[in-house]
PDB file of N, CA and C in Angstrom:
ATOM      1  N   UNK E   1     114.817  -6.752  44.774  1.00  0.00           N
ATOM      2  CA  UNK E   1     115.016  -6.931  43.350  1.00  0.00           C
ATOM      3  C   UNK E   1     116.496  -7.111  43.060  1.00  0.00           C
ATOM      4  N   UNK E   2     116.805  -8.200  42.229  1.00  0.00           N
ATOM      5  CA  UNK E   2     118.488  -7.977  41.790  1.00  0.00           C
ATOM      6  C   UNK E   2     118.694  -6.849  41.098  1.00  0.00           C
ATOM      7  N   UNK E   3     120.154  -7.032  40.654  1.00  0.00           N
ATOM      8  CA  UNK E   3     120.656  -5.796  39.788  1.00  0.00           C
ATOM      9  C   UNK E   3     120.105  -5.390  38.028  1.00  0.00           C
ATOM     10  N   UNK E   4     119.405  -7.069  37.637  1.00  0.00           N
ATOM     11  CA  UNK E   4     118.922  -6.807  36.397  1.00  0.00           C
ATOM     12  C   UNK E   4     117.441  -6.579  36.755  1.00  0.00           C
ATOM     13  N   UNK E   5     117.016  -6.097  37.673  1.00  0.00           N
ATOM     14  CA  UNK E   5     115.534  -5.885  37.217  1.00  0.00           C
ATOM     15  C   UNK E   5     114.875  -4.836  37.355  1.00  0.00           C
ATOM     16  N   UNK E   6     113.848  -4.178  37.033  1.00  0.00           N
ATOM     17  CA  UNK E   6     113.228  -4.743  36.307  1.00  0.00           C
ATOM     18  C   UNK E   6     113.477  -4.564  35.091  1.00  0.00           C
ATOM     19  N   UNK E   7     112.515  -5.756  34.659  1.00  0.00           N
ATOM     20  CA  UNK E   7     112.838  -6.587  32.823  1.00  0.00           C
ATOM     21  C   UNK E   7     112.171  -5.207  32.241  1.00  0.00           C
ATOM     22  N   UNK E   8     112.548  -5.025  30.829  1.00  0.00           N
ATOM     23  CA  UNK E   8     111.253  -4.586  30.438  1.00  0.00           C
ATOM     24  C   UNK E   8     110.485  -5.615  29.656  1.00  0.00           C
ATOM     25  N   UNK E   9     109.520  -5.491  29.399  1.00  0.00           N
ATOM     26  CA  UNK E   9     107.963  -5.826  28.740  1.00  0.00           C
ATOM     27  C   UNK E   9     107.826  -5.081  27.955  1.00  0.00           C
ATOM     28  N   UNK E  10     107.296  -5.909  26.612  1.00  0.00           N
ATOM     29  CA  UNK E  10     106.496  -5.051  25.694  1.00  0.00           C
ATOM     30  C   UNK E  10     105.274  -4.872  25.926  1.00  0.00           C
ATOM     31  N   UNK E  11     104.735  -3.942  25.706  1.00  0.00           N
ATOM     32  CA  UNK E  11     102.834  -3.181  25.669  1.00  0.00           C
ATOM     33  C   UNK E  11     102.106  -4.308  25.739  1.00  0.00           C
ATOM     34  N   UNK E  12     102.315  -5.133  24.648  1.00  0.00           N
ATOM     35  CA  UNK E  12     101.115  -6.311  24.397  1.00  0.00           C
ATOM     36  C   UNK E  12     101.249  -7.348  25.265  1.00  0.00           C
ATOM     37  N   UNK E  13     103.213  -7.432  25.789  1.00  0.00           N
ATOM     38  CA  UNK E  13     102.723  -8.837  26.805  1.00  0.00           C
ATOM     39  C   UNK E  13     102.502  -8.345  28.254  1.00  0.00           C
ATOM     40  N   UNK E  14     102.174  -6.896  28.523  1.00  0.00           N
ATOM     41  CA  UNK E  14     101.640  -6.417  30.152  1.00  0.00           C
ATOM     42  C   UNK E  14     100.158  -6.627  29.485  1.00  0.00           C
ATOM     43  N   UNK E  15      99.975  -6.460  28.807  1.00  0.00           N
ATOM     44  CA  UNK E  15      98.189  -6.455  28.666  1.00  0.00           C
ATOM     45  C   UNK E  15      98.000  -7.821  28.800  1.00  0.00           C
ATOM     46  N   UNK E  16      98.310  -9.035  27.762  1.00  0.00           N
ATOM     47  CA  UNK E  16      98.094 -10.052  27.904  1.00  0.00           C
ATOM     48  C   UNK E  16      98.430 -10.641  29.379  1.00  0.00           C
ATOM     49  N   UNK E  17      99.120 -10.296  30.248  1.00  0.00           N
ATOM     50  CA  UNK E  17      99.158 -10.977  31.175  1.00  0.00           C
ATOM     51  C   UNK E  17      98.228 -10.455  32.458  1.00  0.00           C
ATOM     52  N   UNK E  18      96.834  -9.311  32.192  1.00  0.00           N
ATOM     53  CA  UNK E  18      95.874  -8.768  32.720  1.00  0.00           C
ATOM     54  C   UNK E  18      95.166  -9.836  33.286  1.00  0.00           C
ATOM     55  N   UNK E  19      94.849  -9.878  34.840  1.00  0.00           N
ATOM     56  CA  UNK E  19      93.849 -10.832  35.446  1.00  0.00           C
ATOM     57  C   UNK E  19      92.577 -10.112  35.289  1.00  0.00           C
ATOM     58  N   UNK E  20      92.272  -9.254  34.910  1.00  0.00           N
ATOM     59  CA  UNK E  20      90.836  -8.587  34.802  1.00  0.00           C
ATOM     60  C   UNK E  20      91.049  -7.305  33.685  1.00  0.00           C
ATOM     61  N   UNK E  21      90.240  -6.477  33.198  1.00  0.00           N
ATOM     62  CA  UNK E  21      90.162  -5.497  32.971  1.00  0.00           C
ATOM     63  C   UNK E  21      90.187  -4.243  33.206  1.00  0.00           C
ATOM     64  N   UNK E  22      91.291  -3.489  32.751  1.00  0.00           N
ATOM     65  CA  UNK E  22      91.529  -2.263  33.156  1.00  0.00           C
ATOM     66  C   UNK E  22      90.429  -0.802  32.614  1.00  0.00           C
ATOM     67  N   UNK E  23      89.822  -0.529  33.391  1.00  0.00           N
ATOM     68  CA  UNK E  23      88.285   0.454  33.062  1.00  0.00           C
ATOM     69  C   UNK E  23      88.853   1.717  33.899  1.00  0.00           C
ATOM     70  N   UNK E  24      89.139   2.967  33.326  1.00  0.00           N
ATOM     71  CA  UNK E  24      89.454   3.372  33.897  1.00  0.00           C
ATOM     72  C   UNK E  24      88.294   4.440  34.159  1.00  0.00           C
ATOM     73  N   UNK E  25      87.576   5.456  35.487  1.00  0.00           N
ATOM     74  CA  UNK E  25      86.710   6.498  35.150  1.00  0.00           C
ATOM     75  C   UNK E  25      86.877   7.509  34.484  1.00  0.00           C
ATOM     76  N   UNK E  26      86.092   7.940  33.277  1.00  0.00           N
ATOM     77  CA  UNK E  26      85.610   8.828  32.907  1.00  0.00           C
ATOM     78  C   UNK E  26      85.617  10.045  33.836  1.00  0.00           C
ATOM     79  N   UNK E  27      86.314  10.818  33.664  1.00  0.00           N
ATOM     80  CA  UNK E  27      86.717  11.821  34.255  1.00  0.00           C
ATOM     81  C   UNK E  27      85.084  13.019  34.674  1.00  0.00           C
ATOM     82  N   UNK E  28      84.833  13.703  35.246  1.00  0.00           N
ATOM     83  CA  UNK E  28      83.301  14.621  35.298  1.00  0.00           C
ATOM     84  C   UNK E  28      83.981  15.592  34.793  1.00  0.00           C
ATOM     85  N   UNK E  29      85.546  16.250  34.589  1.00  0.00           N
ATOM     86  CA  UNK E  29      85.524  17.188  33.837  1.00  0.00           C
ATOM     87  C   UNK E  29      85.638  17.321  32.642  1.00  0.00           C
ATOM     88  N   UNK E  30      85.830  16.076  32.126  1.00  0.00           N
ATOM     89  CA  UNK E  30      85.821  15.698  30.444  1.00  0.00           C
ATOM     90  C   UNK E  30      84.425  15.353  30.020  1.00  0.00           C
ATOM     91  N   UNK E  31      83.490  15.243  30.447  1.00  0.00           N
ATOM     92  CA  UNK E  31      82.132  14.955  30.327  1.00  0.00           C
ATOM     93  C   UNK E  31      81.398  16.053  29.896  1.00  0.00           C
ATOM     94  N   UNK E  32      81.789  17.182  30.141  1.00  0.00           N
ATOM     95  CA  UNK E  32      81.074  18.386  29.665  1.00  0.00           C
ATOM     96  C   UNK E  32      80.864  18.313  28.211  1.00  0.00           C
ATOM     97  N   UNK E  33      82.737  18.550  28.064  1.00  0.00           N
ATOM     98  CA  UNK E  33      83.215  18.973  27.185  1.00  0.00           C
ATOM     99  C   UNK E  33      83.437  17.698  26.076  1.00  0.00           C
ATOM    100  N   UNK E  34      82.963  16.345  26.001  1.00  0.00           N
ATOM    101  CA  UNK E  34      82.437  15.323  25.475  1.00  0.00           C
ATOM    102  C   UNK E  34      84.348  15.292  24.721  1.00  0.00           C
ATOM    103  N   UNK E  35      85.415  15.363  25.601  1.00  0.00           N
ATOM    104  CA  UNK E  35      86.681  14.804  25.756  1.00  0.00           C
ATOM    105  C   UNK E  35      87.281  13.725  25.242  1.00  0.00           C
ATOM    106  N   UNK E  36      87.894  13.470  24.202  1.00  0.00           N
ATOM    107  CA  UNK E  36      88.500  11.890  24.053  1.00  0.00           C
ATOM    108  C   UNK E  36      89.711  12.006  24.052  1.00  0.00           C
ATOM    109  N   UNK E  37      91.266  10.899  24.564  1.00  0.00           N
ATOM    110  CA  UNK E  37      92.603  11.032  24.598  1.00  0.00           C
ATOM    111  C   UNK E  37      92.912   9.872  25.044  1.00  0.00           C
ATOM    112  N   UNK E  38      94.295  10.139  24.908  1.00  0.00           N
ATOM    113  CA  UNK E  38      95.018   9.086  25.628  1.00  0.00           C
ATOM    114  C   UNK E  38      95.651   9.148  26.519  1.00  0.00           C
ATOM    115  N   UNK E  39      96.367   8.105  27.432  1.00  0.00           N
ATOM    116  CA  UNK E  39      97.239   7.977  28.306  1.00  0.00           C
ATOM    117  C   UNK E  39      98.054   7.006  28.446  1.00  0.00           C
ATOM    118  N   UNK E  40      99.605   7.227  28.334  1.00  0.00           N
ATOM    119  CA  UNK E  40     100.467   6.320  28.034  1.00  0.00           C
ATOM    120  C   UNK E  40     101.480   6.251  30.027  1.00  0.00           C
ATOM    121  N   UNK E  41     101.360   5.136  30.138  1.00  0.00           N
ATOM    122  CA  UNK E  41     101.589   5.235  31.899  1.00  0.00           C
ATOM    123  C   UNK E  41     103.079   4.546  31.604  1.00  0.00           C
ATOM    124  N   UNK E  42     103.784   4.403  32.701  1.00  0.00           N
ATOM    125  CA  UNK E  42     104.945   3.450  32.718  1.00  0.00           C
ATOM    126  C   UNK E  42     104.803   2.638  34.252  1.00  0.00           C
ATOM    127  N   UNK E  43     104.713   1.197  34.274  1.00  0.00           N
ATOM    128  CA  UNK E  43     104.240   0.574  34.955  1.00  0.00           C
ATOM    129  C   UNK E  43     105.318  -0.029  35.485  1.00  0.00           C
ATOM    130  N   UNK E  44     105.376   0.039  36.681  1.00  0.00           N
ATOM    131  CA  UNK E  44     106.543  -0.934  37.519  1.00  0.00           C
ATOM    132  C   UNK E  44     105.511  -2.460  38.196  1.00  0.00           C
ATOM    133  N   UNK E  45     105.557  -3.238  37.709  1.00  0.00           N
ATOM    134  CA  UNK E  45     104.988  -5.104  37.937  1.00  0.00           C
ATOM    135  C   UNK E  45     106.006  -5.320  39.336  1.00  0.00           C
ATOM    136  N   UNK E  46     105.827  -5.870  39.921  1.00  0.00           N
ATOM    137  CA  UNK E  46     106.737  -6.523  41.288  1.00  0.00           C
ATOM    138  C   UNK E  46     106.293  -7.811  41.056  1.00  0.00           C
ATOM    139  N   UNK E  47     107.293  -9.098  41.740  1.00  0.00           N
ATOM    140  CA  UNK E  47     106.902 -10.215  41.673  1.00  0.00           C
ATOM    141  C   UNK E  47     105.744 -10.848  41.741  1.00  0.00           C
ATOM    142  N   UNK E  48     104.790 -10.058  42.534  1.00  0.00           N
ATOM    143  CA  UNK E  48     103.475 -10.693  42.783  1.00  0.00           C
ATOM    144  C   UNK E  48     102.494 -10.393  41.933  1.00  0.00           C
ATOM    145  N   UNK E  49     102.660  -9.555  41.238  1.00  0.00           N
ATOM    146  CA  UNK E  49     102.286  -9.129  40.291  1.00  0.00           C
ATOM    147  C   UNK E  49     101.091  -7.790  40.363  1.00  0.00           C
ATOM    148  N   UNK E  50     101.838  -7.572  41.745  1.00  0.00           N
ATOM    149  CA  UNK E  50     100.921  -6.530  41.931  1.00  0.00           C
ATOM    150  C   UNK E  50     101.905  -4.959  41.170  1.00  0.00           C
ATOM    151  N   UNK E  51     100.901  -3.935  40.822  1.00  0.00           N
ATOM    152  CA  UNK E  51     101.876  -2.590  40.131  1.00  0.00           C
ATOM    153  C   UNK E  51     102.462  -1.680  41.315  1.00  0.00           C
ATOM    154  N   UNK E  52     103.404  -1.472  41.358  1.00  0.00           N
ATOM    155  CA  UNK E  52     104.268  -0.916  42.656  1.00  0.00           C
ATOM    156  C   UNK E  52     104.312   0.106  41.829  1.00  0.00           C
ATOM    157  N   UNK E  53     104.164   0.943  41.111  1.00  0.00           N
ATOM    158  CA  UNK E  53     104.260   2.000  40.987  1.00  0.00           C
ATOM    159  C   UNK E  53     103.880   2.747  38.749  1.00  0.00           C
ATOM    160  N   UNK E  54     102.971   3.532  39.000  1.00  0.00           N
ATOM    161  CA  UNK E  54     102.591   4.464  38.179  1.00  0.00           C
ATOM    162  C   UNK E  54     102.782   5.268  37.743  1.00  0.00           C
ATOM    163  N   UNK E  55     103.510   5.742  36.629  1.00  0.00           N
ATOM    164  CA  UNK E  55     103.891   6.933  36.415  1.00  0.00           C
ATOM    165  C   UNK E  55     103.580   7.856  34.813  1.00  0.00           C
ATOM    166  N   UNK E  56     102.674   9.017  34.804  1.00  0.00           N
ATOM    167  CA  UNK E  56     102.763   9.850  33.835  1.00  0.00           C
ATOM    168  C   UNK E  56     103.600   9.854  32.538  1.00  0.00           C
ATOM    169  N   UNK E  57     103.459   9.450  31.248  1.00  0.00           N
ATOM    170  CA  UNK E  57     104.453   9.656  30.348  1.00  0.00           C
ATOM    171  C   UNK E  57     104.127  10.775  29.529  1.00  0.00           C
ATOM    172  N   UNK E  58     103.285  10.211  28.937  1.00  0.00           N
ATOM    173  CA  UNK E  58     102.664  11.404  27.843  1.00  0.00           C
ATOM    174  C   UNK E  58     100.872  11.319  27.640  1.00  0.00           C
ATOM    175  N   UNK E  59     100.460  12.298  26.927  1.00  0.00           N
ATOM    176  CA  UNK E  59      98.802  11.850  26.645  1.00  0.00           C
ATOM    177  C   UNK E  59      98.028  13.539  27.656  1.00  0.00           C
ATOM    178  N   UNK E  60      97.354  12.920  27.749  1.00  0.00           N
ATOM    179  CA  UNK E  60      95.582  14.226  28.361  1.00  0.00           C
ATOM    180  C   UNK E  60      96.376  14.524  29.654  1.00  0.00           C
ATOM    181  N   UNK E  61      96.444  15.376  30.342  1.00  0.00           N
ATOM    182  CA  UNK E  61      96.509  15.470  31.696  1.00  0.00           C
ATOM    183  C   UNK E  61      94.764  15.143  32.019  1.00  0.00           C
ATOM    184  N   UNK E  62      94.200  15.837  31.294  1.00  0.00           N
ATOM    185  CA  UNK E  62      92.944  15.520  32.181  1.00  0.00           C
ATOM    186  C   UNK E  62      92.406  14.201  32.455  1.00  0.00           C
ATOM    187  N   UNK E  63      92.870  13.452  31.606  1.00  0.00           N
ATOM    188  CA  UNK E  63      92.746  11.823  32.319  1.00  0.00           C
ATOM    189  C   UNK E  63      93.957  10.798  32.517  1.00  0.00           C
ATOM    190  N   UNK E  64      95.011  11.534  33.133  1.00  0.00           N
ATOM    191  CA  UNK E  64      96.018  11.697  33.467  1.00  0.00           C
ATOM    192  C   UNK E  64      95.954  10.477  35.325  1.00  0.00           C
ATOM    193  N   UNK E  65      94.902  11.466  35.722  1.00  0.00           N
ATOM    194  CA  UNK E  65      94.953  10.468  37.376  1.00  0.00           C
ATOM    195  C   UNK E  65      93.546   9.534  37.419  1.00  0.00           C
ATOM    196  N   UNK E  66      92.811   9.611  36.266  1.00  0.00           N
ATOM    197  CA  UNK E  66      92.173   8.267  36.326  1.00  0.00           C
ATOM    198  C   UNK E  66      93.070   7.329  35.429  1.00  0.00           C
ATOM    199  N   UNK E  67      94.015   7.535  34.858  1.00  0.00           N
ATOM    200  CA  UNK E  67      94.475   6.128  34.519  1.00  0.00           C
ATOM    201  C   UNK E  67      95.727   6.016  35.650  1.00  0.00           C
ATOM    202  N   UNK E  68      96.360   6.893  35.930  1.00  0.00           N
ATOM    203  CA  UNK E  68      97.068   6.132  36.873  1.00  0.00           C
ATOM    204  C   UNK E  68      96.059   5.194  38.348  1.00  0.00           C
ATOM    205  N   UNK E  69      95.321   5.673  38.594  1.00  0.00           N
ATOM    206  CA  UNK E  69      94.250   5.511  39.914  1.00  0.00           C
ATOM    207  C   UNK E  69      93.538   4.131  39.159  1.00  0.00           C
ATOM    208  N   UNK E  70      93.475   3.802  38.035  1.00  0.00           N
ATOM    209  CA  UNK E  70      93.013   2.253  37.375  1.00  0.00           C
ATOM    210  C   UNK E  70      94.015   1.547  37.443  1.00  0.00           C
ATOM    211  N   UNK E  71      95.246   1.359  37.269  1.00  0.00           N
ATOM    212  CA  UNK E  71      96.480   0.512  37.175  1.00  0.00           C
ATOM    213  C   UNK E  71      96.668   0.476  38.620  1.00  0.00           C
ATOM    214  N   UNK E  72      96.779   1.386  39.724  1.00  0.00           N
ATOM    215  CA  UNK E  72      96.872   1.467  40.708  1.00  0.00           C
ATOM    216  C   UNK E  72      96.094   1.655  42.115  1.00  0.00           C
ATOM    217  N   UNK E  73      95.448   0.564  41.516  1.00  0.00           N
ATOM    218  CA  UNK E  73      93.898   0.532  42.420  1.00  0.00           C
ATOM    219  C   UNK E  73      93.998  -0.184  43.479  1.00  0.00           C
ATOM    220  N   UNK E  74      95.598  -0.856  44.379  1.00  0.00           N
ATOM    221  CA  UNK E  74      95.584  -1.225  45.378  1.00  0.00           C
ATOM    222  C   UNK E  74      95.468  -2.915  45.211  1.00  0.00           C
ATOM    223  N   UNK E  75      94.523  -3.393  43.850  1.00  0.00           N
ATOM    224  CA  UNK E  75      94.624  -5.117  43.091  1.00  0.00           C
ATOM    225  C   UNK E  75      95.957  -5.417  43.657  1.00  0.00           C
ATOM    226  N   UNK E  76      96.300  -6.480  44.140  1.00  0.00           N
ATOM    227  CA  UNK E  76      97.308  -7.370  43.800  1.00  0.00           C
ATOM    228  C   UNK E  76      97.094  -8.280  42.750  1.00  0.00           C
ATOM    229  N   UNK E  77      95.962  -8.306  42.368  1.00  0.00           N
ATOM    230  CA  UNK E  77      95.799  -9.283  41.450  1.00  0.00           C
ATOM    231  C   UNK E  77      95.649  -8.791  40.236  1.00  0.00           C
ATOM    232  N   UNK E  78      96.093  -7.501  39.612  1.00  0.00           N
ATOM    233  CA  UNK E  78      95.712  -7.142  38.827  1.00  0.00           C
ATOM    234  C   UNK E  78      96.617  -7.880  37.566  1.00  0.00           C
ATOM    235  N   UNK E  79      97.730  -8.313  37.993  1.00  0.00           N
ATOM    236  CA  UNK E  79      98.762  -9.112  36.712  1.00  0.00           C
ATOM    237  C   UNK E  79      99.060 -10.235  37.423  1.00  0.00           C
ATOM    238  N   UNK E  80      99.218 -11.460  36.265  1.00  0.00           N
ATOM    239  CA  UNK E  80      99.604 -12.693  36.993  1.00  0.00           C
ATOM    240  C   UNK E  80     100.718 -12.421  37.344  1.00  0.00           C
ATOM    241  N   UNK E  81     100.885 -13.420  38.042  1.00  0.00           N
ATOM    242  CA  UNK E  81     102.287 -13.615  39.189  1.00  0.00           C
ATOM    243  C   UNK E  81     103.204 -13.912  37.915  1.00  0.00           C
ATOM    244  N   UNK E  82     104.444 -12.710  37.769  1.00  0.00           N
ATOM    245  CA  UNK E  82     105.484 -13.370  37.139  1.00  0.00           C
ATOM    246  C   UNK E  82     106.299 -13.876  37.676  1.00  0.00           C
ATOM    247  N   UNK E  83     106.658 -14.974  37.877  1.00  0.00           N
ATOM    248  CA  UNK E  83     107.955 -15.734  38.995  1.00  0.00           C
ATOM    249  C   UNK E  83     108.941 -15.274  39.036  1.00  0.00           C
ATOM    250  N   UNK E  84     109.638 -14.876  39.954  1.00  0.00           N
ATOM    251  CA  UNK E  84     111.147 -14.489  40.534  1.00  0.00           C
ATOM    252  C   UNK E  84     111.675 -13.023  39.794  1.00  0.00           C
ATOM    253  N   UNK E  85     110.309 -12.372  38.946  1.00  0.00           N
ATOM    254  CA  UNK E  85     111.116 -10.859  38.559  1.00  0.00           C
ATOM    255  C   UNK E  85     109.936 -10.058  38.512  1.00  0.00           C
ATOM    256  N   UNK E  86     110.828  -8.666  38.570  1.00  0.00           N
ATOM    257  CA  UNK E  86     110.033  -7.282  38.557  1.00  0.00           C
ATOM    258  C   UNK E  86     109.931  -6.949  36.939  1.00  0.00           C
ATOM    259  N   UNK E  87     109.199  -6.268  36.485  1.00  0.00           N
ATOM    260  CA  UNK E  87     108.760  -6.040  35.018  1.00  0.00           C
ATOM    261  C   UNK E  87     108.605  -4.472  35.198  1.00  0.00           C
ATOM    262  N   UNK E  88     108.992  -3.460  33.689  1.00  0.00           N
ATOM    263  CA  UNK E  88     108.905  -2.559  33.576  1.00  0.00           C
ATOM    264  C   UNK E  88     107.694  -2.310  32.197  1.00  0.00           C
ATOM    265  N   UNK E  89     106.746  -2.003  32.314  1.00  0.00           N
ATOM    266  CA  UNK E  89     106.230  -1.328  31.012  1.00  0.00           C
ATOM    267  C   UNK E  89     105.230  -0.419  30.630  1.00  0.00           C
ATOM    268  N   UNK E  90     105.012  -0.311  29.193  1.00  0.00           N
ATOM    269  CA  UNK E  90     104.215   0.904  29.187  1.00  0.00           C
ATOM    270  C   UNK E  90     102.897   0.717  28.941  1.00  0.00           C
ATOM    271  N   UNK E  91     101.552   0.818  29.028  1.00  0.00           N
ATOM    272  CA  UNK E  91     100.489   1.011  29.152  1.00  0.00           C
ATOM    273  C   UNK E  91      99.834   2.196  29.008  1.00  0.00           C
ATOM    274  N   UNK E  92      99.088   2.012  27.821  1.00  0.00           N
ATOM    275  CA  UNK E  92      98.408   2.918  27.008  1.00  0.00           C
ATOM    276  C   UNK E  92      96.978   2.908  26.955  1.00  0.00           C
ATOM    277  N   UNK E  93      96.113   3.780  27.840  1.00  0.00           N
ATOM    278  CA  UNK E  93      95.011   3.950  28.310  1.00  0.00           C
ATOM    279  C   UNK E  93      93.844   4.735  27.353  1.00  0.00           C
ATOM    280  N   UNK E  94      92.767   4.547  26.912  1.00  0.00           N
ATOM    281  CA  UNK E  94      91.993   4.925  25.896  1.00  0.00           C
ATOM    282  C   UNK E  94      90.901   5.702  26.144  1.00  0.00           C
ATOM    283  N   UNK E  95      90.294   6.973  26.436  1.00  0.00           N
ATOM    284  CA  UNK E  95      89.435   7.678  26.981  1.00  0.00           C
ATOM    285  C   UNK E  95      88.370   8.152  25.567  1.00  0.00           C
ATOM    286  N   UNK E  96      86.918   7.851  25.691  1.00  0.00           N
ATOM    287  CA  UNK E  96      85.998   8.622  25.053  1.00  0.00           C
ATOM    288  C   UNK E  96      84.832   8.907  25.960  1.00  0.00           C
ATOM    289  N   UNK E  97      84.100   9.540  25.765  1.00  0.00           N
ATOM    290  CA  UNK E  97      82.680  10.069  26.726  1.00  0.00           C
ATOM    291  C   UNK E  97      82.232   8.669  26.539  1.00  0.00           C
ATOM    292  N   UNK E  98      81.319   8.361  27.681  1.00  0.00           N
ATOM    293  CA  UNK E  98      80.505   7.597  27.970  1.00  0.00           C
ATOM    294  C   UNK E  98      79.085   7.616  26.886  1.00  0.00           C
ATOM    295  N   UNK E  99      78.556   6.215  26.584  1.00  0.00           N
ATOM    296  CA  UNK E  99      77.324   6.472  25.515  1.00  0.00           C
ATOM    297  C   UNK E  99      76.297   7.062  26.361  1.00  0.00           C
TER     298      UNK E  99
END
């Protein structure tokens, strides 16, 4: 990576640039207790557009490592290829019980 990167990104253009959908699991210990929250991640993009790295900001701990474990599911394909830079941003994950 050069010295300026990574860029940051706003929220809406890491989502828009999603090759699929991010689903993250429903946790079995929030299921009891019929659980809803959020999770706000900070996402490191690498050129290929695969996420090199996940990290905790704020939101549920309890669905805390299913959203990092959805962004970081090993996809390379999970973001298009941004050409020649690394991207920084935040991603905000949405949890309710299952119908």
């Amino acid at each position: 990576m050069s010295s300026i990167e990574p860029v940051n990104l706003p929220e809406p253009a890491a989502w828009a640039l999603l090759t699929r959908p991010v689903d993250p699991v429903y946790p079995d210990t929030a299921k009891a207790a019929g659980k809803r929250g959020s999770v706000v991640l900070q996402v490191l993009i690498g050129r290929d557009g695969a996420v090199q790295d996940a990290k905790f900001l704020q939101g549920s701990l309890v669905f805390a490592r299913a959203a990092i474990d959805a962004v970081n599911s090993g996809d390379s394909s999970l973001y298009v290829e941004w050409p020649g830079v690394a991207v920084k941003s935040l991603i905000t994950l949405n949890f309710k019980p299952p119908a």
